[in-house]
Amino acid sequence: MPAPRGHAPSMRDVAQRAGVSHQTVSRVVNDSPNIRSDTRERVLQAIEELGYRPNGLARALAHGRSRRIGLLMESSSHYGPMNMLRGVEIAARRAGYAATTFGVTSPDEFEEGIDFLRDQRVDALAIIAPRAQSLESLARVTLPPACVLVGSMPPDAGGSGPIESLPRVGVDQALGARLAVQHLIASGHRTIAHLAGPADWFDAQVRRHEWLRTLESAGLEAGPTVEGDWRPQSGYDATEALLAIPGVTAVFAANDQMALGLIHGLSDRGLAIPGDLSVVGFDDIPESAHFRPPLTTVHQDFQAVGEAAVDLLLQRLGEASHGTPQQIVPELVVRASTASPGHGPSGAGGTPAAEAPGVR
Amino acid sequence: MPAPRGHAPSMRDVAQRAGVSHQTVSRVVNDSPNIRSDTRERVLQAIEELGYRPNGLARALAHGRSRRIGLLMESSSHYGPMNMLRGVEIAARRAGYAATTFGVTSPDEFEEGIDFLRDQRVDALAIIAPRAQSLESLARVTLPPACVLVGSMPPDAGGSGPIESLPRVGVDQALGARLAVQHLIASGHRTIAHLAGPADWFDAQVRRHEWLRTLESAGLEAGPTVEGDWRPQSGYDATEALLAIPGVTAVFAANDQMALGLIHGLSDRGLAIPGDLSVVGFDDIPESAHFRPPLTTVHQDFQAVGEAAVDLLLQRLGEASHGTPQQIVPELVVRASTASPGHGPSGAGGTPAAEAPGVR
DNA sequence: CGGCTCAATGTTAACGGTCACATTGACGGT
DNA sequence: ACCGTCAATGTGACCGTTAACATTGAGCCG
């Protein structure tokens, strides 16, 4: 243990101790070639003795790259965003980058967040902006050249402004929604309601849109949608409205939490799941396998999204890329909350639809 | 919009444009007094025109403080750690600090994480280390002067090594466990089992320890504990073992997720909750209010923990402190998963204990 | 009216690295 | 013996700030 003097030892301290120039120390630290091995040894020993550690700040300033990426997230403590955050951070570090996080709680802070991170001189920026409103403020600021939108895929990818042309990575929401609804259709349901997420969320938009499209292309009619706020309570509160839809036998909930609330609401009314109503969720949160009944849902691999995002950023920064795809494929997880209509103990208001093909 | 030249404009560019020295620009940027107001105006205008933003890196290097705090977390995607992370980050930013995160997945990486963050020259370090093993590696590294352990409160706060003397903030786990068990005792339960978390987690240790102590001081006997891994599945798997405990009428689960799995396991066996078995959880995750039945549990305010942690760090850094307490008080949330033994529809293996005082 | 004070500004040196270029020898070919 | 080449190392400037000290000039007082 070296007696820590006034300050942390610098490269010059090491150089002096090893009897070389600071530049040679730099070379050793950065493994450059053309160092005689005994010199290297001497320097390494001095480093060891002094407990020297290179100063990342100074290095960043001189080198022009901070090896840090900024992570701007419209926070909320929702399962999806949270896990993407984690995914990005881990993937970034694996590539040798530190992640500096800025969690905003309202879209107004977005602009501030970008400025903040730019002032921090992050090399790249990953933006987790699940709501449309958040992106609007992006138009007003200068974005760093390496920038990705993580998990904000609007249904209409049109337009060509500076924002629309930003690269995006995320789970293929449309596919996920299609899987969910098709599963219900294949089970024989003909009136499938949708318990939607807040309309200003991209994911909610896509899931709703694709629910509609899938029903239409199967020749089925789509009733009204009930809108929740992602939280379980809003699913619970939606129960009445959903049951009021004539002939409804299944509900596609935009996330697992609302599905949980709905299940709660249904069971409070003595209705059986999937006997009286089939329910499909979205996200596959760790709890959903143990709901009563276990929830059929759409699994999303957020870790993979994080990796894809970082990979794309590295590519932009001119580093090696693994060529990860930008659209992560979701998977349908069939559990016990779905069945053919009319199947099961009770039988409330279900259209006696044609018997469906098996539920695998 | 200024045409962005080769590089981002620096203080000298602004100085030249405003016809002053770079130092004057620095003064304007940092609001120092003794600037003639017309000079200030001129500088501000130059800043505006050039789109100048101060370089945080350079500032940090020169000033010796980076205004960033490091956030080392043994990641896992568990509810508690995740939310503390969020809490700390938000509180930090509110104090003008950026947070640089380092999520480790195994205790081995802890040391690397500290070095990494120290190299990044963070001013302070918040460590979220929920397992005992993680802390061991802390003994081998030099910690920055401002350092807090967030949410790692071992039951035996003894010892006085460099680690034991680190300041800690967190939710009062012992109190939380006591509230849960006392609630069951007050409801008339006399054989209260414990579904514990992994033994190497601090929180699991304290909750188990306090469960034991509370039973003892009430003159009740504590049976064996069943150990899970926090996940719902482990709660489900524990069902059999818990039911095998003679006379058991209630279970104190160490977290909500395992409680959920247990509820699932019980209902699979046709047992009613709380009729046949009362269940109490811990954490109050957003879902637990909508379990079937809604879960009685212990609520923890992680946001408050984050704030307390940052407050403590600021204090260490010599900045103003709000004097936040270091132990956050948890709250018992009584829902429908607990009742007096023998109450409810069914009545499996319950000791016909004395009728209990009401459940609030 | 000389000298003092003090506000307003400029000058120079850090901070701790990297980069571009200069300087040394040793070696090999002719 | 001479020169070019190249590996190994040293030198000085620079990255964009802040800190410490120097300089200027105006206002005030005796």
mmCIF file with all atom_site columns, N, CA and C in Angstrom, chain B residues 160-210:
data_model
loop_
_atom_site.group_PDB
_atom_site.id
_atom_site.type_symbol
_atom_site.label_atom_id
_atom_site.label_alt_id
_atom_site.label_comp_id
_atom_site.label_asym_id
_atom_site.label_entity_id
_atom_site.label_seq_id
_atom_site.pdbx_PDB_ins_code
_atom_site.Cartn_x
_atom_site.Cartn_y
_atom_site.Cartn_z
_atom_site.occupancy
_atom_site.B_iso_or_equiv
_atom_site.pdbx_formal_charge
_atom_site.auth_seq_id
_atom_site.auth_comp_id
_atom_site.auth_asym_id
_atom_site.auth_atom_id
_atom_site.pdbx_PDB_model_num
ATOM 1   N N  . SER B 1 160 ? -15.828 -3.704  13.161 1.00 0.00 ? 160 SER B N  1
ATOM 2   C CA . SER B 1 160 ? -15.447 -2.308  13.015 1.00 0.00 ? 160 SER B CA 1
ATOM 3   C C  . SER B 1 160 ? -14.345 -2.180  11.973 1.00 0.00 ? 160 SER B C  1
ATOM 4   N N  . GLY B 1 161 ? -14.340 -3.090  11.017 1.00 0.00 ? 161 GLY B N  1
ATOM 5   C CA . GLY B 1 161 ? -13.381 -2.985  9.919  1.00 0.00 ? 161 GLY B CA 1
ATOM 6   C C  . GLY B 1 161 ? -13.738 -1.789  9.073  1.00 0.00 ? 161 GLY B C  1
ATOM 7   N N  . PRO B 1 162 ? -13.021 -1.580  7.987  1.00 0.00 ? 162 PRO B N  1
ATOM 8   C CA . PRO B 1 162 ? -13.312 -0.438  7.117  1.00 0.00 ? 162 PRO B CA 1
ATOM 9   C C  . PRO B 1 162 ? -14.708 -0.544  6.500  1.00 0.00 ? 162 PRO B C  1
ATOM 10  N N  . ILE B 1 163 ? -15.175 -1.754  6.308  1.00 0.00 ? 163 ILE B N  1
ATOM 11  C CA . ILE B 1 163 ? -16.480 -1.934  5.676  1.00 0.00 ? 163 ILE B CA 1
ATOM 12  C C  . ILE B 1 163 ? -17.607 -1.731  6.669  1.00 0.00 ? 163 ILE B C  1
ATOM 13  N N  . GLU B 1 164 ? -17.439 -2.316  7.822  1.00 0.00 ? 164 GLU B N  1
ATOM 14  C CA . GLU B 1 164 ? -18.505 -2.211  8.816  1.00 0.00 ? 164 GLU B CA 1
ATOM 15  C C  . GLU B 1 164 ? -18.754 -0.766  9.196  1.00 0.00 ? 164 GLU B C  1
ATOM 16  N N  . SER B 1 165 ? -17.719 0.054   9.022  1.00 0.00 ? 165 SER B N  1
ATOM 17  C CA . SER B 1 165 ? -17.888 1.433   9.459  1.00 0.00 ? 165 SER B CA 1
ATOM 18  C C  . SER B 1 165 ? -18.425 2.328   8.349  1.00 0.00 ? 165 SER B C  1
ATOM 19  N N  . LEU B 1 166 ? -18.702 1.761   7.196  1.00 0.00 ? 166 LEU B N  1
ATOM 20  C CA . LEU B 1 166 ? -19.277 2.564   6.123  1.00 0.00 ? 166 LEU B CA 1
ATOM 21  C C  . LEU B 1 166 ? -20.698 2.965   6.501  1.00 0.00 ? 166 LEU B C  1
ATOM 22  N N  . PRO B 1 167 ? -21.065 4.184   6.148  1.00 0.00 ? 167 PRO B N  1
ATOM 23  C CA . PRO B 1 167 ? -22.439 4.587   6.440  1.00 0.00 ? 167 PRO B CA 1
ATOM 24  C C  . PRO B 1 167 ? -23.421 3.804   5.576  1.00 0.00 ? 167 PRO B C  1
ATOM 25  N N  . ARG B 1 168 ? -24.581 3.576   6.122  1.00 0.00 ? 168 ARG B N  1
ATOM 26  C CA . ARG B 1 168 ? -25.591 2.819   5.390  1.00 0.00 ? 168 ARG B CA 1
ATOM 27  C C  . ARG B 1 168 ? -26.934 3.520   5.470  1.00 0.00 ? 168 ARG B C  1
ATOM 28  N N  . VAL B 1 169 ? -27.695 3.385   4.420  1.00 0.00 ? 169 VAL B N  1
ATOM 29  C CA . VAL B 1 169 ? -29.084 3.830   4.482  1.00 0.00 ? 169 VAL B CA 1
ATOM 30  C C  . VAL B 1 169 ? -29.945 2.707   3.950  1.00 0.00 ? 169 VAL B C  1
ATOM 31  N N  . GLY B 1 170 ? -31.185 2.682   4.362  1.00 0.00 ? 170 GLY B N  1
ATOM 32  C CA . GLY B 1 170 ? -32.067 1.632   3.881  1.00 0.00 ? 170 GLY B CA 1
ATOM 33  C C  . GLY B 1 170 ? -33.374 1.632   4.647  1.00 0.00 ? 170 GLY B C  1
ATOM 34  N N  . VAL B 1 171 ? -34.234 0.736   4.231  1.00 0.00 ? 171 VAL B N  1
ATOM 35  C CA . VAL B 1 171 ? -35.502 0.588   4.934  1.00 0.00 ? 171 VAL B CA 1
ATOM 36  C C  . VAL B 1 171 ? -35.254 -0.286  6.161  1.00 0.00 ? 171 VAL B C  1
ATOM 37  N N  . ASP B 1 172 ? -35.905 0.035   7.226  1.00 0.00 ? 172 ASP B N  1
ATOM 38  C CA . ASP B 1 172 ? -35.754 -0.741  8.454  1.00 0.00 ? 172 ASP B CA 1
ATOM 39  C C  . ASP B 1 172 ? -36.419 -2.112  8.288  1.00 0.00 ? 172 ASP B C  1
ATOM 40  N N  . GLN B 1 173 ? -35.608 -3.047  7.842  1.00 0.00 ? 173 GLN B N  1
ATOM 41  C CA . GLN B 1 173 ? -36.120 -4.381  7.545  1.00 0.00 ? 173 GLN B CA 1
ATOM 42  C C  . GLN B 1 173 ? -36.659 -5.077  8.787  1.00 0.00 ? 173 GLN B C  1
ATOM 43  N N  . ALA B 1 174 ? -35.961 -4.889  9.896  1.00 0.00 ? 174 ALA B N  1
ATOM 44  C CA . ALA B 1 174 ? -36.375 -5.562  11.120 1.00 0.00 ? 174 ALA B CA 1
ATOM 45  C C  . ALA B 1 174 ? -37.778 -5.108  11.508 1.00 0.00 ? 174 ALA B C  1
ATOM 46  N N  . LEU B 1 175 ? -37.979 -3.809  11.458 1.00 0.00 ? 175 LEU B N  1
ATOM 47  C CA . LEU B 1 175 ? -39.302 -3.288  11.783 1.00 0.00 ? 175 LEU B CA 1
ATOM 48  C C  . LEU B 1 175 ? -40.339 -3.866  10.835 1.00 0.00 ? 175 LEU B C  1
ATOM 49  N N  . GLY B 1 176 ? -40.030 -3.903  9.564  1.00 0.00 ? 176 GLY B N  1
ATOM 50  C CA . GLY B 1 176 ? -40.973 -4.426  8.577  1.00 0.00 ? 176 GLY B CA 1
ATOM 51  C C  . GLY B 1 176 ? -41.372 -5.858  8.896  1.00 0.00 ? 176 GLY B C  1
ATOM 52  N N  . ALA B 1 177 ? -40.374 -6.673  9.185  1.00 0.00 ? 177 ALA B N  1
ATOM 53  C CA . ALA B 1 177 ? -40.659 -8.074  9.486  1.00 0.00 ? 177 ALA B CA 1
ATOM 54  C C  . ALA B 1 177 ? -41.496 -8.181  10.754 1.00 0.00 ? 177 ALA B C  1
ATOM 55  N N  . ARG B 1 178 ? -41.153 -7.351  11.721 1.00 0.00 ? 178 ARG B N  1
ATOM 56  C CA . ARG B 1 178 ? -41.900 -7.367  12.974 1.00 0.00 ? 178 ARG B CA 1
ATOM 57  C C  . ARG B 1 178 ? -43.368 -7.019  12.727 1.00 0.00 ? 178 ARG B C  1
ATOM 58  N N  . LEU B 1 179 ? -43.589 -6.001  11.932 1.00 0.00 ? 179 LEU B N  1
ATOM 59  C CA . LEU B 1 179 ? -44.961 -5.589  11.623 1.00 0.00 ? 179 LEU B CA 1
ATOM 60  C C  . LEU B 1 179 ? -45.734 -6.750  11.021 1.00 0.00 ? 179 LEU B C  1
ATOM 61  N N  . ALA B 1 180 ? -45.084 -7.438  10.105 1.00 0.00 ? 180 ALA B N  1
ATOM 62  C CA . ALA B 1 180 ? -45.766 -8.541  9.409  1.00 0.00 ? 180 ALA B CA 1
ATOM 63  C C  . ALA B 1 180 ? -46.115 -9.654  10.383 1.00 0.00 ? 180 ALA B C  1
ATOM 64  N N  . VAL B 1 181 ? -45.134 -10.065 11.155 1.00 0.00 ? 181 VAL B N  1
ATOM 65  C CA . VAL B 1 181 ? -45.368 -11.199 12.053 1.00 0.00 ? 181 VAL B CA 1
ATOM 66  C C  . VAL B 1 181 ? -46.329 -10.823 13.170 1.00 0.00 ? 181 VAL B C  1
ATOM 67  N N  . GLN B 1 182 ? -46.161 -9.626  13.690 1.00 0.00 ? 182 GLN B N  1
ATOM 68  C CA . GLN B 1 182 ? -47.073 -9.200  14.764 1.00 0.00 ? 182 GLN B CA 1
ATOM 69  C C  . GLN B 1 182 ? -48.512 -9.135  14.278 1.00 0.00 ? 182 GLN B C  1
ATOM 70  N N  . HIS B 1 183 ? -48.663 -8.738  13.034 1.00 0.00 ? 183 HIS B N  1
ATOM 71  C CA . HIS B 1 183 ? -50.006 -8.699  12.464 1.00 0.00 ? 183 HIS B CA 1
ATOM 72  C C  . HIS B 1 183 ? -50.624 -10.096 12.477 1.00 0.00 ? 183 HIS B C  1
ATOM 73  N N  . LEU B 1 184 ? -49.825 -11.086 12.114 1.00 0.00 ? 184 LEU B N  1
ATOM 74  C CA . LEU B 1 184 ? -50.332 -12.461 12.096 1.00 0.00 ? 184 LEU B CA 1
ATOM 75  C C  . LEU B 1 184 ? -50.640 -12.933 13.519 1.00 0.00 ? 184 LEU B C  1
ATOM 76  N N  . ILE B 1 185 ? -49.734 -12.612 14.422 1.00 0.00 ? 185 ILE B N  1
ATOM 77  C CA . ILE B 1 185 ? -49.958 -13.015 15.813 1.00 0.00 ? 185 ILE B CA 1
ATOM 78  C C  . ILE B 1 185 ? -51.232 -12.368 16.338 1.00 0.00 ? 185 ILE B C  1
ATOM 79  N N  . ALA B 1 186 ? -51.378 -11.084 16.048 1.00 0.00 ? 186 ALA B N  1
ATOM 80  C CA . ALA B 1 186 ? -52.560 -10.365 16.519 1.00 0.00 ? 186 ALA B CA 1
ATOM 81  C C  . ALA B 1 186 ? -53.835 -10.944 15.927 1.00 0.00 ? 186 ALA B C  1
ATOM 82  N N  . SER B 1 187 ? -53.708 -11.543 14.751 1.00 0.00 ? 187 SER B N  1
ATOM 83  C CA . SER B 1 187 ? -54.888 -12.148 14.129 1.00 0.00 ? 187 SER B CA 1
ATOM 84  C C  . SER B 1 187 ? -55.210 -13.507 14.739 1.00 0.00 ? 187 SER B C  1
ATOM 85  N N  . GLY B 1 188 ? -54.349 -13.973 15.618 1.00 0.00 ? 188 GLY B N  1
ATOM 86  C CA . GLY B 1 188 ? -54.647 -15.223 16.314 1.00 0.00 ? 188 GLY B CA 1
ATOM 87  C C  . GLY B 1 188 ? -53.845 -16.421 15.857 1.00 0.00 ? 188 GLY B C  1
ATOM 88  N N  . HIS B 1 189 ? -52.929 -16.203 14.955 1.00 0.00 ? 189 HIS B N  1
ATOM 89  C CA . HIS B 1 189 ? -52.126 -17.327 14.484 1.00 0.00 ? 189 HIS B CA 1
ATOM 90  C C  . HIS B 1 189 ? -51.088 -17.704 15.530 1.00 0.00 ? 189 HIS B C  1
ATOM 91  N N  . ARG B 1 190 ? -50.857 -19.013 15.637 1.00 0.00 ? 190 ARG B N  1
ATOM 92  C CA . ARG B 1 190 ? -49.896 -19.477 16.628 1.00 0.00 ? 190 ARG B CA 1
ATOM 93  C C  . ARG B 1 190 ? -48.772 -20.287 15.983 1.00 0.00 ? 190 ARG B C  1
ATOM 94  N N  . THR B 1 191 ? -49.020 -20.770 14.797 1.00 0.00 ? 191 THR B N  1
ATOM 95  C CA . THR B 1 191 ? -47.941 -21.442 14.076 1.00 0.00 ? 191 THR B CA 1
ATOM 96  C C  . THR B 1 191 ? -47.740 -20.707 12.761 1.00 0.00 ? 191 THR B C  1
ATOM 97  N N  . ILE B 1 192 ? -46.701 -19.902 12.754 1.00 0.00 ? 192 ILE B N  1
ATOM 98  C CA . ILE B 1 192 ? -46.454 -19.018 11.612 1.00 0.00 ? 192 ILE B CA 1
ATOM 99  C C  . ILE B 1 192 ? -45.152 -19.431 10.933 1.00 0.00 ? 192 ILE B C  1
ATOM 100 N N  . ALA B 1 193 ? -45.262 -19.932 9.725  1.00 0.00 ? 193 ALA B N  1
ATOM 101 C CA . ALA B 1 193 ? -44.067 -20.390 9.018  1.00 0.00 ? 193 ALA B CA 1
ATOM 102 C C  . ALA B 1 193 ? -43.410 -19.229 8.287  1.00 0.00 ? 193 ALA B C  1
ATOM 103 N N  . HIS B 1 194 ? -42.168 -19.456 7.877  1.00 0.00 ? 194 HIS B N  1
ATOM 104 C CA . HIS B 1 194 ? -41.467 -18.414 7.129  1.00 0.00 ? 194 HIS B CA 1
ATOM 105 C C  . HIS B 1 194 ? -40.921 -18.974 5.820  1.00 0.00 ? 194 HIS B C  1
ATOM 106 N N  . LEU B 1 195 ? -41.281 -18.296 4.757  1.00 0.00 ? 195 LEU B N  1
ATOM 107 C CA . LEU B 1 195 ? -40.735 -18.626 3.445  1.00 0.00 ? 195 LEU B CA 1
ATOM 108 C C  . LEU B 1 195 ? -39.631 -17.610 3.190  1.00 0.00 ? 195 LEU B C  1
ATOM 109 N N  . ALA B 1 196 ? -38.410 -18.040 3.425  1.00 0.00 ? 196 ALA B N  1
ATOM 110 C CA . ALA B 1 196 ? -37.291 -17.108 3.462  1.00 0.00 ? 196 ALA B CA 1
ATOM 111 C C  . ALA B 1 196 ? -36.682 -16.856 2.092  1.00 0.00 ? 196 ALA B C  1
ATOM 112 N N  . GLY B 1 197 ? -35.926 -15.759 1.995  1.00 0.00 ? 197 GLY B N  1
ATOM 113 C CA . GLY B 1 197 ? -35.150 -15.490 0.793  1.00 0.00 ? 197 GLY B CA 1
ATOM 114 C C  . GLY B 1 197 ? -33.796 -16.168 0.907  1.00 0.00 ? 197 GLY B C  1
ATOM 115 N N  . PRO B 1 198 ? -32.985 -16.072 -0.131 1.00 0.00 ? 198 PRO B N  1
ATOM 116 C CA . PRO B 1 198 ? -31.675 -16.722 -0.125 1.00 0.00 ? 198 PRO B CA 1
ATOM 117 C C  . PRO B 1 198 ? -30.844 -16.261 1.076  1.00 0.00 ? 198 PRO B C  1
ATOM 118 N N  . ALA B 1 199 ? -30.219 -17.202 1.738  1.00 0.00 ? 199 ALA B N  1
ATOM 119 C CA . ALA B 1 199 ? -29.571 -16.919 3.013  1.00 0.00 ? 199 ALA B CA 1
ATOM 120 C C  . ALA B 1 199 ? -28.430 -15.913 2.917  1.00 0.00 ? 199 ALA B C  1
ATOM 121 N N  . ASP B 1 200 ? -27.865 -15.719 1.728  1.00 0.00 ? 200 ASP B N  1
ATOM 122 C CA . ASP B 1 200 ? -26.749 -14.783 1.645  1.00 0.00 ? 200 ASP B CA 1
ATOM 123 C C  . ASP B 1 200 ? -27.190 -13.350 1.392  1.00 0.00 ? 200 ASP B C  1
ATOM 124 N N  . TRP B 1 201 ? -28.474 -13.133 1.313  1.00 0.00 ? 201 TRP B N  1
ATOM 125 C CA . TRP B 1 201 ? -28.979 -11.766 1.150  1.00 0.00 ? 201 TRP B CA 1
ATOM 126 C C  . TRP B 1 201 ? -29.232 -11.150 2.517  1.00 0.00 ? 201 TRP B C  1
ATOM 127 N N  . PHE B 1 202 ? -28.765 -9.914  2.672  1.00 0.00 ? 202 PHE B N  1
ATOM 128 C CA . PHE B 1 202 ? -28.967 -9.237  3.944  1.00 0.00 ? 202 PHE B CA 1
ATOM 129 C C  . PHE B 1 202 ? -30.435 -9.173  4.315  1.00 0.00 ? 202 PHE B C  1
ATOM 130 N N  . ASP B 1 203 ? -31.239 -8.737  3.366  1.00 0.00 ? 203 ASP B N  1
ATOM 131 C CA . ASP B 1 203 ? -32.646 -8.564  3.664  1.00 0.00 ? 203 ASP B CA 1
ATOM 132 C C  . ASP B 1 203 ? -33.278 -9.881  4.110  1.00 0.00 ? 203 ASP B C  1
ATOM 133 N N  . ALA B 1 204 ? -32.883 -10.944 3.467  1.00 0.00 ? 204 ALA B N  1
ATOM 134 C CA . ALA B 1 204 ? -33.422 -12.260 3.831  1.00 0.00 ? 204 ALA B CA 1
ATOM 135 C C  . ALA B 1 204 ? -33.001 -12.615 5.255  1.00 0.00 ? 204 ALA B C  1
ATOM 136 N N  . GLN B 1 205 ? -31.758 -12.317 5.556  1.00 0.00 ? 205 GLN B N  1
ATOM 137 C CA . GLN B 1 205 ? -31.260 -12.622 6.903  1.00 0.00 ? 205 GLN B CA 1
ATOM 138 C C  . GLN B 1 205 ? -32.060 -11.873 7.961  1.00 0.00 ? 205 GLN B C  1
ATOM 139 N N  . VAL B 1 206 ? -32.209 -10.581 7.734  1.00 0.00 ? 206 VAL B N  1
ATOM 140 C CA . VAL B 1 206 ? -32.891 -9.771  8.748  1.00 0.00 ? 206 VAL B CA 1
ATOM 141 C C  . VAL B 1 206 ? -34.344 -10.189 8.893  1.00 0.00 ? 206 VAL B C  1
ATOM 142 N N  . ARG B 1 207 ? -34.992 -10.412 7.771  1.00 0.00 ? 207 ARG B N  1
ATOM 143 C CA . ARG B 1 207 ? -36.418 -10.764 7.851  1.00 0.00 ? 207 ARG B CA 1
ATOM 144 C C  . ARG B 1 207 ? -36.592 -12.076 8.589  1.00 0.00 ? 207 ARG B C  1
ATOM 145 N N  . ARG B 1 208 ? -35.724 -13.006 8.293  1.00 0.00 ? 208 ARG B N  1
ATOM 146 C CA . ARG B 1 208 ? -35.811 -14.307 8.968  1.00 0.00 ? 208 ARG B CA 1
ATOM 147 C C  . ARG B 1 208 ? -35.520 -14.150 10.458 1.00 0.00 ? 208 ARG B C  1
ATOM 148 N N  . HIS B 1 209 ? -34.452 -13.439 10.730 1.00 0.00 ? 209 HIS B N  1
ATOM 149 C CA . HIS B 1 209 ? -34.028 -13.235 12.111 1.00 0.00 ? 209 HIS B CA 1
ATOM 150 C C  . HIS B 1 209 ? -35.131 -12.585 12.937 1.00 0.00 ? 209 HIS B C  1
ATOM 151 N N  . GLU B 1 210 ? -35.753 -11.606 12.347 1.00 0.00 ? 210 GLU B N  1
ATOM 152 C CA . GLU B 1 210 ? -36.756 -10.857 13.093 1.00 0.00 ? 210 GLU B CA 1
ATOM 153 C C  . GLU B 1 210 ? -38.055 -11.652 13.229 1.00 0.00 ? 210 GLU B C  1
#
